[in-house]
PDB file of C-alpha atoms and ligand atoms in Angstrom:
ATOM      1  CA  MET R   1      -5.786   4.586 -41.280  1.00 52.00           C
ATOM      2  CA  THR R   2      -8.237   2.575 -43.487  1.00 56.00           C
ATOM      3  CA  ASP R   3     -11.924   2.140 -42.707  1.00 64.00           C
ATOM      4  CA  LYS R   4     -11.075  -1.402 -41.623  1.00 69.00           C
ATOM      5  CA  THR R   5      -8.661  -0.197 -38.962  1.00 68.00           C
ATOM      6  CA  VAL R   6     -10.037  -0.345 -35.461  1.00 65.00           C
ATOM      7  CA  SER R   7      -8.543   2.169 -33.097  1.00 63.00           C
ATOM      8  CA  ILE R   8      -8.507   1.115 -29.472  1.00 56.00           C
ATOM      9  CA  ASP R   9      -7.678   3.523 -26.707  1.00 61.00           C
ATOM     10  CA  ILE R  10      -5.995   0.923 -24.506  1.00 57.00           C
ATOM     11  CA  LYS R  11      -5.222   3.400 -21.789  1.00 59.00           C
ATOM     12  CA  LYS R  12      -8.861   4.476 -21.548  1.00 63.00           C
ATOM     13  CA  ASP R  13     -10.174   0.892 -21.672  1.00 68.00           C
ATOM     14  CA  LEU R  14      -7.712  -0.503 -19.149  1.00 68.00           C
ATOM     15  CA  PHE R  15      -7.821   2.300 -16.645  1.00 77.00           C
ATOM     16  CA  GLY R  16     -11.555   2.929 -17.140  1.00 86.00           C
ATOM     17  CA  ALA R  17     -12.350  -0.710 -16.369  1.00 90.00           C
ATOM     18  CA  ASN R  18     -10.051  -0.586 -13.357  1.00 93.00           C
ATOM     19  CA  GLU R  19     -11.716   2.549 -11.998  1.00 94.00           C
ATOM     20  CA  GLU R  20     -15.145   0.904 -12.370  1.00 95.00           C
ATOM     21  CA  ALA R  21     -14.022  -2.217 -10.498  1.00 95.00           C
ATOM     22  CA  ALA R  22     -12.405  -0.055  -7.793  1.00 97.00           C
ATOM     23  CA  ALA R  23     -15.616   1.935  -7.346  1.00 97.00           C
ATOM     24  CA  ILE R  24     -17.564  -1.313  -6.827  1.00 96.00           C
ATOM     25  CA  THR R  25     -15.093  -2.472  -4.155  1.00 97.00           C
ATOM     26  CA  ALA R  26     -15.237   0.949  -2.478  1.00 97.00           C
ATOM     27  CA  ASP R  27     -19.045   0.632  -2.300  1.00 97.00           C
ATOM     28  CA  ILE R  28     -18.814  -2.864  -0.851  1.00 97.00           C
ATOM     29  CA  PHE R  29     -16.338  -1.716   1.819  1.00 97.00           C
ATOM     30  CA  LYS R  30     -18.610   1.221   2.634  1.00 97.00           C
ATOM     31  CA  LYS R  31     -21.686  -0.989   2.873  1.00 97.00           C
ATOM     32  CA  HIS R  32     -19.889  -3.212   5.390  1.00 97.00           C
ATOM     33  CA  GLY R  33     -18.390  -0.276   7.294  1.00 97.00           C
ATOM     34  CA  ILE R  34     -14.888  -1.532   6.489  1.00 98.00           C
ATOM     35  CA  ARG R  35     -11.891   0.775   6.703  1.00 98.00           C
ATOM     36  CA  SER R  36      -9.226   0.013   4.095  1.00 98.00           C
ATOM     37  CA  VAL R  37      -5.590   0.877   3.426  1.00 98.00           C
ATOM     38  CA  ASP R  38      -3.345   0.032   0.445  1.00 98.00           C
ATOM     39  CA  ILE R  39       0.352  -0.123   1.363  1.00 98.00           C
ATOM     40  CA  MET R  40       2.739   0.469  -1.517  1.00 97.00           C
ATOM     41  CA  GLY R  41       6.522   0.764  -1.732  1.00 97.00           C
ATOM     42  CA  SER R  42       9.663  -0.738  -3.214  1.00 97.00           C
ATOM     43  CA  VAL R  43      10.842  -4.244  -2.443  1.00 97.00           C
ATOM     44  CA  GLY R  44      12.054  -4.527   1.146  1.00 97.00           C
ATOM     45  CA  THR R  45      11.008  -1.121   2.509  1.00 98.00           C
ATOM     46  CA  GLY R  46       9.125  -2.803   5.340  1.00 98.00           C
ATOM     47  CA  LYS R  47       5.524  -3.002   4.106  1.00 98.00           C
ATOM     48  CA  THR R  48       4.901  -6.373   5.750  1.00 98.00           C
ATOM     49  CA  GLU R  49       6.763  -5.393   8.925  1.00 98.00           C
ATOM     50  CA  LEU R  50       4.582  -2.263   9.087  1.00 98.00           C
ATOM     51  CA  ILE R  51       1.368  -4.268   8.647  1.00 98.00           C
ATOM     52  CA  GLU R  52       2.552  -6.660  11.352  1.00 98.00           C
ATOM     53  CA  GLY R  53       3.213  -3.738  13.715  1.00 98.00           C
ATOM     54  CA  LEU R  54      -0.132  -2.117  12.931  1.00 98.00           C
ATOM     55  CA  CYS R  55      -1.953  -5.423  13.435  1.00 98.00           C
ATOM     56  CA  GLU R  56      -0.320  -5.810  16.856  1.00 97.00           C
ATOM     57  CA  ILE R  57      -1.728  -2.417  17.836  1.00 97.00           C
ATOM     58  CA  LEU R  58      -5.099  -2.678  16.119  1.00 98.00           C
ATOM     59  CA  SER R  59      -6.214  -6.282  16.319  1.00 95.00           C
ATOM     60  CA  LYS R  60      -7.812  -5.785  19.739  1.00 94.00           C
ATOM     61  CA  LYS R  61      -9.967  -3.001  18.311  1.00 97.00           C
ATOM     62  CA  TYR R  62     -10.699  -4.267  14.773  1.00 98.00           C
ATOM     63  CA  ARG R  63     -11.264  -7.589  13.084  1.00 98.00           C
ATOM     64  CA  ILE R  64      -8.614  -7.357  10.377  1.00 98.00           C
ATOM     65  CA  LEU R  65      -8.235  -8.948   6.961  1.00 98.00           C
ATOM     66  CA  MET R  66      -4.945  -8.670   5.072  1.00 97.00           C
ATOM     67  CA  LEU R  67      -4.672  -9.141   1.306  1.00 97.00           C
ATOM     68  CA  ALA R  68      -1.099  -9.965   0.337  1.00 96.00           C
ATOM     69  CA  GLY R  69       0.074  -9.055  -3.153  1.00 95.00           C
ATOM     70  CA  ASP R  70       3.174 -10.988  -4.170  1.00 92.00           C
ATOM     71  CA  LEU R  71       4.401 -12.440  -7.438  1.00 93.00           C
ATOM     72  CA  ALA R  72       5.120 -15.936  -6.246  1.00 93.00           C
ATOM     73  CA  THR R  73       5.040 -16.690  -2.517  1.00 92.00           C
ATOM     74  CA  THR R  74       2.849 -16.689   0.603  1.00 94.00           C
ATOM     75  CA  ILE R  75       5.689 -15.491   2.829  1.00 95.00           C
ATOM     76  CA  ASP R  76       4.120 -12.136   3.732  1.00 96.00           C
ATOM     77  CA  ALA R  77       0.625 -13.546   4.230  1.00 96.00           C
ATOM     78  CA  ASP R  78       2.121 -16.187   6.528  1.00 96.00           C
ATOM     79  CA  ARG R  79       3.999 -13.551   8.515  1.00 97.00           C
ATOM     80  CA  VAL R  80       0.843 -11.514   9.062  1.00 97.00           C
ATOM     81  CA  ALA R  81      -1.247 -14.620   9.769  1.00 97.00           C
ATOM     82  CA  SER R  82       1.178 -15.444  12.596  1.00 97.00           C
ATOM     83  CA  HIS R  83      -0.348 -12.445  14.430  1.00 97.00           C
ATOM     84  CA  GLY R  84      -3.765 -14.105  14.360  1.00 96.00           C
ATOM     85  CA  VAL R  85      -4.952 -12.051  11.374  1.00 97.00           C
ATOM     86  CA  ASP R  86      -6.929 -13.602   8.494  1.00 96.00           C
ATOM     87  CA  THR R  87      -5.166 -13.288   5.141  1.00 96.00           C
ATOM     88  CA  VAL R  88      -5.820 -13.851   1.449  1.00 95.00           C
ATOM     89  CA  GLN R  89      -2.872 -14.387  -0.877  1.00 94.00           C
ATOM     90  CA  ILE R  90      -2.915 -12.820  -4.331  1.00 93.00           C
ATOM     91  CA  ASN R  91      -0.097 -14.211  -6.481  1.00 93.00           C
ATOM     92  CA  THR R  92       0.219 -11.920  -9.462  1.00 92.00           C
ATOM     93  CA  ARG R  93       2.808 -14.194 -11.201  1.00 91.00           C
ATOM     94  CA  THR R  94       4.040 -11.640 -13.722  1.00 92.00           C
ATOM     95  CA  ALA R  95       2.203  -8.440 -12.791  1.00 91.00           C
ATOM     96  CA  CYS R  96       4.174  -5.775 -10.953  1.00 93.00           C
ATOM     97  CA  HIS R  97       1.131  -4.346  -9.146  1.00 94.00           C
ATOM     98  CA  LEU R  98      -2.312  -5.224  -7.850  1.00 95.00           C
ATOM     99  CA  ASP R  99      -5.378  -3.978  -9.698  1.00 95.00           C
ATOM    100  CA  ALA R 100      -9.014  -3.621  -8.746  1.00 96.00           C
ATOM    101  CA  ARG R 101     -10.090  -6.783 -10.539  1.00 95.00           C
ATOM    102  CA  MET R 102      -7.583  -8.849  -8.542  1.00 95.00           C
ATOM    103  CA  ILE R 103      -9.016  -7.394  -5.334  1.00 96.00           C
ATOM    104  CA  GLN R 104     -12.540  -8.313  -6.455  1.00 95.00           C
ATOM    105  CA  LEU R 105     -11.429 -11.872  -7.157  1.00 94.00           C
ATOM    106  CA  ALA R 106      -9.617 -12.121  -3.825  1.00 94.00           C
ATOM    107  CA  LEU R 107     -12.734 -10.960  -1.947  1.00 96.00           C
ATOM    108  CA  LYS R 108     -15.161 -13.133  -3.925  1.00 93.00           C
ATOM    109  CA  ASP R 109     -15.433 -15.882  -1.313  1.00 92.00           C
ATOM    110  CA  VAL R 110     -14.714 -13.763   1.749  1.00 96.00           C
ATOM    111  CA  ASP R 111     -17.483 -13.088   4.253  1.00 97.00           C
ATOM    112  CA  LEU R 112     -16.850  -9.372   4.642  1.00 97.00           C
ATOM    113  CA  SER R 113     -19.314  -9.059   7.496  1.00 97.00           C
ATOM    114  CA  LYS R 114     -16.530 -10.628   9.619  1.00 97.00           C
ATOM    115  CA  TYR R 115     -14.132  -7.710   9.129  1.00 98.00           C
ATOM    116  CA  GLN R 116     -13.810  -4.059  10.034  1.00 98.00           C
ATOM    117  CA  LEU R 117     -10.388  -3.228   8.621  1.00 98.00           C
ATOM    118  CA  VAL R 118      -8.587  -4.388   5.466  1.00 98.00           C
ATOM    119  CA  PHE R 119      -4.863  -3.938   4.876  1.00 98.00           C
ATOM    120  CA  ILE R 120      -3.653  -4.572   1.339  1.00 98.00           C
ATOM    121  CA  GLU R 121       0.062  -5.108   0.794  1.00 98.00           C
ATOM    122  CA  ASN R 122       0.787  -4.207  -2.805  1.00 97.00           C
ATOM    123  CA  VAL R 123       3.536  -5.833  -4.867  1.00 96.00           C
ATOM    124  CA  GLY R 124       6.979  -4.463  -3.984  1.00 96.00           C
ATOM    125  CA  ASN R 125       7.442  -1.738  -6.568  1.00 94.00           C
ATOM    126  CA  LEU R 126       7.588   2.051  -6.393  1.00 94.00           C
ATOM    127  CA  ILE R 127       6.223   2.636  -9.892  1.00 91.00           C
ATOM    128  CA  CYS R 128       3.272   0.561 -11.124  1.00 92.00           C
ATOM    129  CA  PRO R 129       1.006   0.215  -8.035  1.00 93.00           C
ATOM    130  CA  ALA R 130       0.343   3.948  -7.916  1.00 90.00           C
ATOM    131  CA  GLY R 131      -1.436   3.836 -11.279  1.00 90.00           C
ATOM    132  CA  TYR R 132      -4.182   1.477 -10.150  1.00 94.00           C
ATOM    133  CA  SER R 133      -7.041   2.392  -7.824  1.00 95.00           C
ATOM    134  CA  LEU R 134      -8.105  -0.516  -5.626  1.00 96.00           C
ATOM    135  CA  GLY R 135     -11.179   1.050  -4.026  1.00 97.00           C
ATOM    136  CA  VAL R 136      -9.482   1.719  -0.699  1.00 98.00           C
ATOM    137  CA  GLU R 137      -9.860   4.667   1.628  1.00 97.00           C
ATOM    138  CA  LYS R 138      -6.134   5.462   1.892  1.00 97.00           C
ATOM    139  CA  LYS R 139      -3.034   4.737  -0.131  1.00 97.00           C
ATOM    140  CA  ILE R 140       0.191   4.806   1.878  1.00 97.00           C
ATOM    141  CA  VAL R 141       3.651   4.690   0.338  1.00 97.00           C
ATOM    142  CA  VAL R 142       6.452   3.244   2.458  1.00 98.00           C
ATOM    143  CA  VAL R 143       9.972   4.415   1.662  1.00 98.00           C
ATOM    144  CA  SER R 144      12.939   3.564   3.837  1.00 98.00           C
ATOM    145  CA  ILE R 145      16.400   4.529   4.918  1.00 97.00           C
ATOM    146  CA  THR R 146      17.999   1.605   3.088  1.00 96.00           C
ATOM    147  CA  GLU R 147      16.967   2.597  -0.460  1.00 94.00           C
ATOM    148  CA  GLY R 148      19.438   5.458  -0.701  1.00 93.00           C
ATOM    149  CA  PRO R 149      18.695   9.172  -0.927  1.00 94.00           C
ATOM    150  CA  TYR R 150      17.147   9.578  -4.372  1.00 94.00           C
ATOM    151  CA  MET R 151      13.994   7.434  -4.382  1.00 93.00           C
ATOM    152  CA  ILE R 152      11.573  10.330  -3.964  1.00 95.00           C
ATOM    153  CA  ARG R 153      13.080  12.469  -6.716  1.00 95.00           C
ATOM    154  CA  LYS R 154      13.143   9.468  -9.053  1.00 93.00           C
ATOM    155  CA  HIS R 155       9.552   8.411  -8.338  1.00 92.00           C
ATOM    156  CA  PRO R 156       7.494  11.558  -7.827  1.00 93.00           C
ATOM    157  CA  LEU R 157       4.324  10.094  -9.348  1.00 92.00           C
ATOM    158  CA  THR R 158       3.891   7.473  -6.643  1.00 92.00           C
ATOM    159  CA  ILE R 159       4.324  10.154  -3.999  1.00 94.00           C
ATOM    160  CA  LYS R 160       1.778  12.388  -5.741  1.00 94.00           C
ATOM    161  CA  ARG R 161      -0.784   9.609  -5.836  1.00 93.00           C
ATOM    162  CA  SER R 162      -0.433   8.666  -2.176  1.00 96.00           C
ATOM    163  CA  ASP R 163      -2.336   9.990   0.803  1.00 96.00           C
ATOM    164  CA  MET R 164       0.644   9.766   3.107  1.00 97.00           C
ATOM    165  CA  VAL R 165       4.308   8.819   3.135  1.00 98.00           C
ATOM    166  CA  VAL R 166       5.876   6.589   5.754  1.00 98.00           C
ATOM    167  CA  ILE R 167       9.644   6.846   6.117  1.00 98.00           C
ATOM    168  CA  ASN R 168      10.486   3.492   7.655  1.00 98.00           C
ATOM    169  CA  LYS R 169      13.625   2.049   9.303  1.00 98.00           C
ATOM    170  CA  ILE R 170      14.222   5.350  11.069  1.00 98.00           C
ATOM    171  CA  ASP R 171      16.181   3.308  13.648  1.00 98.00           C
ATOM    172  CA  LEU R 172      18.907   2.911  10.998  1.00 98.00           C
ATOM    173  CA  ALA R 173      19.201   6.603  10.014  1.00 97.00           C
ATOM    174  CA  GLU R 174      22.031   7.459  12.386  1.00 97.00           C
ATOM    175  CA  VAL R 175      24.160   4.393  11.789  1.00 97.00           C
ATOM    176  CA  LEU R 176      23.832   4.851   8.004  1.00 96.00           C
ATOM    177  CA  SER R 177      24.401   8.650   8.224  1.00 96.00           C
ATOM    178  CA  PHE R 178      21.164   9.089   6.314  1.00 97.00           C
ATOM    179  CA  ASP R 179      19.890  12.653   5.890  1.00 97.00           C
ATOM    180  CA  VAL R 180      16.208  12.264   6.808  1.00 98.00           C
ATOM    181  CA  ASP R 181      15.562  16.030   6.574  1.00 98.00           C
ATOM    182  CA  ALA R 182      16.742  16.037   2.946  1.00 97.00           C
ATOM    183  CA  LEU R 183      14.349  13.189   2.186  1.00 97.00           C
ATOM    184  CA  VAL R 184      11.483  15.104   3.777  1.00 97.00           C
ATOM    185  CA  SER R 185      12.451  18.166   1.667  1.00 97.00           C
ATOM    186  CA  ASP R 186      12.260  15.999  -1.462  1.00 97.00           C
ATOM    187  CA  ILE R 187       8.755  14.919  -0.454  1.00 97.00           C
ATOM    188  CA  ARG R 188       7.830  18.565   0.158  1.00 97.00           C
ATOM    189  CA  GLU R 189       9.045  19.438  -3.354  1.00 96.00           C
ATOM    190  CA  VAL R 190       6.529  16.949  -4.756  1.00 96.00           C
ATOM    191  CA  ASP R 191       3.685  17.824  -2.421  1.00 96.00           C
ATOM    192  CA  GLU R 192       3.879  20.525   0.224  1.00 95.00           C
ATOM    193  CA  ARG R 193       1.120  19.133   2.380  1.00 95.00           C
ATOM    194  CA  LEU R 194       1.409  15.378   2.152  1.00 97.00           C
ATOM    195  CA  PRO R 195       1.512  13.922   5.671  1.00 97.00           C
ATOM    196  CA  VAL R 196       4.907  12.328   6.404  1.00 98.00           C
ATOM    197  CA  PHE R 197       5.577   9.886   9.256  1.00 98.00           C
ATOM    198  CA  LYS R 198       8.962   8.730  10.466  1.00 98.00           C
ATOM    199  CA  VAL R 199       8.645   5.242  11.856  1.00 98.00           C
ATOM    200  CA  SER R 200      10.464   2.087  12.689  1.00 98.00           C
ATOM    201  CA  ALA R 201       8.156  -0.809  12.035  1.00 98.00           C
ATOM    202  CA  LYS R 202      10.758  -2.969  13.773  1.00 98.00           C
ATOM    203  CA  THR R 203      10.990  -1.089  17.078  1.00 98.00           C
ATOM    204  CA  GLY R 204       7.517   0.473  16.998  1.00 98.00           C
ATOM    205  CA  ILE R 205       8.733   4.104  16.872  1.00 98.00           C
ATOM    206  CA  GLY R 206       6.039   6.351  15.363  1.00 98.00           C
ATOM    207  CA  LEU R 207       3.406   3.662  14.876  1.00 98.00           C
ATOM    208  CA  THR R 208       0.817   5.102  17.290  1.00 97.00           C
ATOM    209  CA  GLU R 209       1.113   8.501  15.560  1.00 97.00           C
ATOM    210  CA  LEU R 210       0.504   6.767  12.231  1.00 98.00           C
ATOM    211  CA  VAL R 211      -2.515   4.930  13.636  1.00 98.00           C
ATOM    212  CA  ASP R 212      -3.911   8.251  14.912  1.00 97.00           C
ATOM    213  CA  ALA R 213      -3.341   9.916  11.544  1.00 97.00           C
ATOM    214  CA  LEU R 214      -5.202   7.093   9.823  1.00 97.00           C
ATOM    215  CA  GLY R 215      -8.060   7.691  12.230  1.00 96.00           C
ATOM    216  CA  LEU R 216      -7.938   4.057  13.336  1.00 96.00           C
TER     217      LEU R 216
HETATM  218  N1  LIG P   1      16.037  -2.054  11.082  1.00 90.39           N
HETATM  219  C1  LIG P   1      14.829  -2.171  10.568  1.00 90.39           C
HETATM  220  N2  LIG P   1      14.550  -3.165   9.730  1.00 90.39           N
HETATM  221  C2  LIG P   1      13.307  -3.236   9.215  1.00 90.39           C
HETATM  222  C3  LIG P   1      12.283  -2.310   9.532  1.00 90.39           C
HETATM  223  N3  LIG P   1      11.179  -2.627   8.829  1.00 90.39           N
HETATM  224  C4  LIG P   1      11.482  -3.727   8.133  1.00 90.39           C
HETATM  225  N4  LIG P   1      12.752  -4.109   8.371  1.00 90.39           N
HETATM  226  C5  LIG P   1      13.448  -5.260   7.795  1.00 90.39           C
HETATM  227  O1  LIG P   1      13.575  -5.070   6.389  1.00 90.39           O
HETATM  228  C6  LIG P   1      13.436  -6.311   5.708  1.00 90.39           C
HETATM  229  C7  LIG P   1      12.304  -6.197   4.707  1.00 90.39           C
HETATM  230  O2  LIG P   1      11.079  -5.974   5.402  1.00 90.39           O
HETATM  231  P1  LIG P   1       9.705  -6.454   4.805  1.00 90.39           P
HETATM  232  O3  LIG P   1       8.644  -6.082   5.783  1.00 90.39           O
HETATM  233  O4  LIG P   1       9.781  -7.876   4.386  1.00 90.39           O
HETATM  234  O5  LIG P   1       9.645  -5.537   3.521  1.00 90.39           O
HETATM  235  P2  LIG P   1       8.540  -5.502   2.361  1.00 90.39           P
HETATM  236  O6  LIG P   1       8.420  -4.098   1.924  1.00 90.39           O
HETATM  237  O7  LIG P   1       7.298  -6.159   2.845  1.00 90.39           O
HETATM  238  O8  LIG P   1       9.231  -6.371   1.229  1.00 90.39           O
HETATM  239  P3  LIG P   1       8.545  -7.052  -0.068  1.00 90.39           P
HETATM  240  O9  LIG P   1       7.223  -7.608   0.347  1.00 90.39           O
HETATM  241  O10 LIG P   1       9.534  -8.110  -0.455  1.00 90.39           O
HETATM  242  O11 LIG P   1       8.438  -5.976  -1.092  1.00 90.39           O
HETATM  243  C8  LIG P   1      13.167  -7.362   6.789  1.00 90.39           C
HETATM  244  O12 LIG P   1      14.371  -7.989   7.120  1.00 90.39           O
HETATM  245  C9  LIG P   1      12.652  -6.539   7.947  1.00 90.39           C
HETATM  246  O13 LIG P   1      12.862  -7.133   9.215  1.00 90.39           O
HETATM  247  C10 LIG P   1      12.620  -1.247  10.430  1.00 90.39           C
HETATM  248  O14 LIG P   1      11.823  -0.366  10.778  1.00 90.39           O
HETATM  249  N5  LIG P   1      13.901  -1.231  10.901  1.00 90.39           N
HETATM  250 MG1  LIG P   2       6.267  -7.729   2.087  1.00 90.39          MG
END
């Protein structure tokens, strides 16, 4: 390296800046007394369906805002808005995850005094979202019966960085001969104590237990 070479620790700069932005959002949520949950998971695991189910249960108790992370569409925001919930769309275009700066931008013109609970749906992806703090209280990862049996073993980092795991589409386990106990064992291999919930966002199975566990 010559004395004209500038060495940049990209990882430190990128992640450091993200952590700072996330801490600011966390303070803002705290100041407004807002509870907040980031919902991560692969494409199609049922993140939106879960948010819709939770909104049905919780919208009498909380004024809810949903931030929808999606590369290109407003489909998920529209689905959640159909439950009478306010939404903000974040189209990431090429990015495979939300980051704290995107959340700051999305909240810039929002009157947060109107809300008590924020759900963030992250971009459908079981890898990248886990690396980025958003300033939320809880990070949930949604896995489901339709992704096959190996998703936990292949993606342990996302599991490690989550506060709880939701196994969704439990209504399909029997018909697909899916071994739910083996999946739970895989989660236990990664983290012995991580709370695990078996739900069907579609039928409502397990949603009240999840709400209780979130303290909502
Ligand atoms: N049988 C069954 N189907 C479900 C359940 N949850 C979601 N689905 C279906 O699975 C499909 C995908 O659900 P979404 O909620 O769109 O999944 P998502 O994780 O938000 O998907 P992306 O936003 O595209 O990453 C839809 O057809 C849902 O109706 C469930 O508990 N049981
Ligand atoms: Mg969705």
